[in-house]
């Protein structure tokens, strides 16, 4: 599945700082913790809580965020639908990486066990 150039550009320009509070609100509404959210982000990107905060403070774009990330080798095991897109069919690398993160946050908010979310 291909995404439009406009969609991909919008993903690249979003800042991690603008999306993080939305992720946090989503998981906390379902009685999950910020530490669990940070754990999920660290599993995917390699960024510990301190680095995540630094990237928030710097207001980095998702483009810069994922350029700096060391994506987990098991990230490609993240499949399914998110925001109307089948993750495994997304062709643009950055958009796929953003949707990986969205999917992990969604699974956390839905109460999935951490062992299942952190594939492998």
mmCIF file of C-alpha atoms in Angstrom:
data_model
loop_
_atom_site.group_PDB
_atom_site.id
_atom_site.type_symbol
_atom_site.label_atom_id
_atom_site.label_comp_id
_atom_site.label_asym_id
_atom_site.label_seq_id
_atom_site.Cartn_x
_atom_site.Cartn_y
_atom_site.Cartn_z
ATOM 1 C CA UNK A 1 0.000 0.000 0.000
ATOM 2 C CA UNK A 2 1.438 3.319 -0.922
ATOM 3 C CA UNK A 3 0.808 6.473 1.008
ATOM 4 C CA UNK A 4 0.607 9.850 -0.690
ATOM 5 C CA UNK A 5 3.603 12.159 -0.827
ATOM 6 C CA UNK A 6 1.598 14.685 1.202
ATOM 7 C CA UNK A 7 0.900 12.083 3.894
ATOM 8 C CA UNK A 8 4.564 11.049 4.047
ATOM 9 C CA UNK A 9 5.689 14.670 4.254
ATOM 10 C CA UNK A 10 3.241 15.345 7.083
ATOM 11 C CA UNK A 11 4.638 12.337 8.994
ATOM 12 C CA UNK A 12 8.205 13.581 8.526
ATOM 13 C CA UNK A 13 7.410 17.075 9.808
ATOM 14 C CA UNK A 14 5.446 16.030 12.907
ATOM 15 C CA UNK A 15 7.435 16.570 16.073
ATOM 16 C CA UNK A 16 7.899 13.848 18.641
ATOM 17 C CA UNK A 17 7.166 16.514 21.288
ATOM 18 C CA UNK A 18 3.703 17.145 19.829
ATOM 19 C CA UNK A 19 2.768 13.460 19.648
ATOM 20 C CA UNK A 20 4.243 12.172 22.920
ATOM 21 C CA UNK A 21 1.588 13.812 25.174
ATOM 22 C CA UNK A 22 -1.125 12.271 22.981
ATOM 23 C CA UNK A 23 0.472 8.842 23.361
ATOM 24 C CA UNK A 24 0.739 9.366 27.116
ATOM 25 C CA UNK A 25 -2.891 10.437 27.476
ATOM 26 C CA UNK A 26 -4.006 7.455 25.419
ATOM 27 C CA UNK A 27 -2.174 4.893 27.554
ATOM 28 C CA UNK A 28 -2.931 6.532 30.902
ATOM 29 C CA UNK A 29 -6.673 6.514 30.113
ATOM 30 C CA UNK A 30 -6.344 2.733 29.995
ATOM 31 C CA UNK A 31 -4.433 2.515 33.290
ATOM 32 C CA UNK A 32 -1.020 2.043 31.718
ATOM 33 C CA UNK A 33 1.972 4.079 32.913
ATOM 34 C CA UNK A 34 4.408 6.525 31.400
ATOM 35 C CA UNK A 35 7.182 4.064 32.282
ATOM 36 C CA UNK A 36 5.473 1.415 30.146
ATOM 37 C CA UNK A 37 5.164 3.906 27.286
ATOM 38 C CA UNK A 38 8.851 4.762 27.618
ATOM 39 C CA UNK A 39 9.705 1.056 27.659
ATOM 40 C CA UNK A 40 7.810 0.494 24.411
ATOM 41 C CA UNK A 41 9.525 3.483 22.765
ATOM 42 C CA UNK A 42 12.923 2.293 23.985
ATOM 43 C CA UNK A 43 12.301 -1.217 22.636
ATOM 44 C CA UNK A 44 11.512 0.175 19.182
ATOM 45 C CA UNK A 45 14.101 2.961 18.969
ATOM 46 C CA UNK A 46 16.836 2.281 21.515
ATOM 47 C CA UNK A 47 16.133 5.659 23.193
ATOM 48 C CA UNK A 48 16.051 5.457 26.991
ATOM 49 C CA UNK A 49 13.790 7.777 29.013
ATOM 50 C CA UNK A 50 16.475 10.484 29.288
ATOM 51 C CA UNK A 51 17.090 10.484 25.529
ATOM 52 C CA UNK A 52 13.333 10.559 24.873
ATOM 53 C CA UNK A 53 13.050 13.650 27.083
ATOM 54 C CA UNK A 54 16.002 15.259 25.302
ATOM 55 C CA UNK A 55 14.322 14.679 21.913
ATOM 56 C CA UNK A 56 11.074 16.160 23.274
ATOM 57 C CA UNK A 57 12.951 19.217 24.584
ATOM 58 C CA UNK A 58 14.686 19.643 21.214
ATOM 59 C CA UNK A 59 11.335 19.347 19.410
ATOM 60 C CA UNK A 60 12.815 16.990 16.829
ATOM 61 C CA UNK A 61 10.724 15.972 13.848
ATOM 62 C CA UNK A 62 9.836 12.329 13.319
ATOM 63 C CA UNK A 63 12.246 12.427 10.398
ATOM 64 C CA UNK A 64 15.131 13.350 12.714
ATOM 65 C CA UNK A 65 13.807 11.096 15.497
ATOM 66 C CA UNK A 66 13.920 7.974 13.327
ATOM 67 C CA UNK A 67 17.216 8.972 11.662
ATOM 68 C CA UNK A 68 18.776 8.881 15.140
ATOM 69 C CA UNK A 69 16.985 5.699 16.207
ATOM 70 C CA UNK A 70 18.473 2.228 16.120
ATOM 71 C CA UNK A 71 15.322 0.349 15.155
ATOM 72 C CA UNK A 72 14.811 -2.972 16.905
ATOM 73 C CA UNK A 73 15.536 -5.849 14.488
ATOM 74 C CA UNK A 74 12.171 -7.372 15.452
ATOM 75 C CA UNK A 75 10.271 -4.237 14.447
ATOM 76 C CA UNK A 76 9.246 -5.869 11.193
ATOM 77 C CA UNK A 77 7.208 -8.332 13.269
ATOM 78 C CA UNK A 78 4.815 -5.431 13.968
ATOM 79 C CA UNK A 79 1.922 -6.022 11.605
ATOM 80 C CA UNK A 80 -1.741 -5.221 11.313
ATOM 81 C CA UNK A 81 -3.907 -2.195 10.727
ATOM 82 C CA UNK A 82 -3.309 1.244 12.201
ATOM 83 C CA UNK A 83 -4.988 4.477 11.138
ATOM 84 C CA UNK A 84 -6.469 2.732 8.119
ATOM 85 C CA UNK A 85 -3.150 1.395 6.830
ATOM 86 C CA UNK A 86 -1.836 -2.169 6.846
ATOM 87 C CA UNK A 87 1.639 -1.635 8.308
ATOM 88 C CA UNK A 88 3.392 -4.388 6.396
ATOM 89 C CA UNK A 89 2.232 -2.847 3.092
ATOM 90 C CA UNK A 90 3.452 0.710 3.741
ATOM 91 C CA UNK A 91 6.251 1.430 1.298
ATOM 92 C CA UNK A 92 7.757 4.634 2.673
ATOM 93 C CA UNK A 93 10.342 3.762 5.331
ATOM 94 C CA UNK A 94 9.701 6.718 7.648
ATOM 95 C CA UNK A 95 5.921 6.413 7.479
ATOM 96 C CA UNK A 96 6.234 2.706 8.279
ATOM 97 C CA UNK A 97 8.449 3.470 11.289
ATOM 98 C CA UNK A 98 5.982 6.061 12.615
ATOM 99 C CA UNK A 99 3.151 3.551 12.203
ATOM 100 C CA UNK A 100 5.211 0.918 14.067
ATOM 101 C CA UNK A 101 5.310 3.324 17.004
ATOM 102 C CA UNK A 102 1.596 4.102 16.680
ATOM 103 C CA UNK A 103 0.774 0.388 16.666
ATOM 104 C CA UNK A 104 2.865 -0.342 19.771
ATOM 105 C CA UNK A 105 1.212 2.527 21.658
ATOM 106 C CA UNK A 106 -2.196 1.281 20.508
ATOM 107 C CA UNK A 107 -1.440 -2.237 21.746
ATOM 108 C CA UNK A 108 -0.263 -0.855 25.092
ATOM 109 C CA UNK A 109 -3.465 1.174 25.437
ATOM 110 C CA UNK A 110 -5.562 -1.861 24.564
ATOM 111 C CA UNK A 111 -4.104 -3.754 27.505
ATOM 112 C CA UNK A 112 -1.909 -6.188 25.609
ATOM 113 C CA UNK A 113 0.740 -7.849 27.763
ATOM 114 C CA UNK A 114 4.175 -6.260 27.537
ATOM 115 C CA UNK A 115 5.752 -9.575 26.474
ATOM 116 C CA UNK A 116 3.479 -9.608 23.405
ATOM 117 C CA UNK A 117 4.047 -5.947 22.569
ATOM 118 C CA UNK A 118 7.841 -6.318 22.765
ATOM 119 C CA UNK A 119 8.098 -8.945 20.074
ATOM 120 C CA UNK A 120 10.882 -11.463 20.423
#
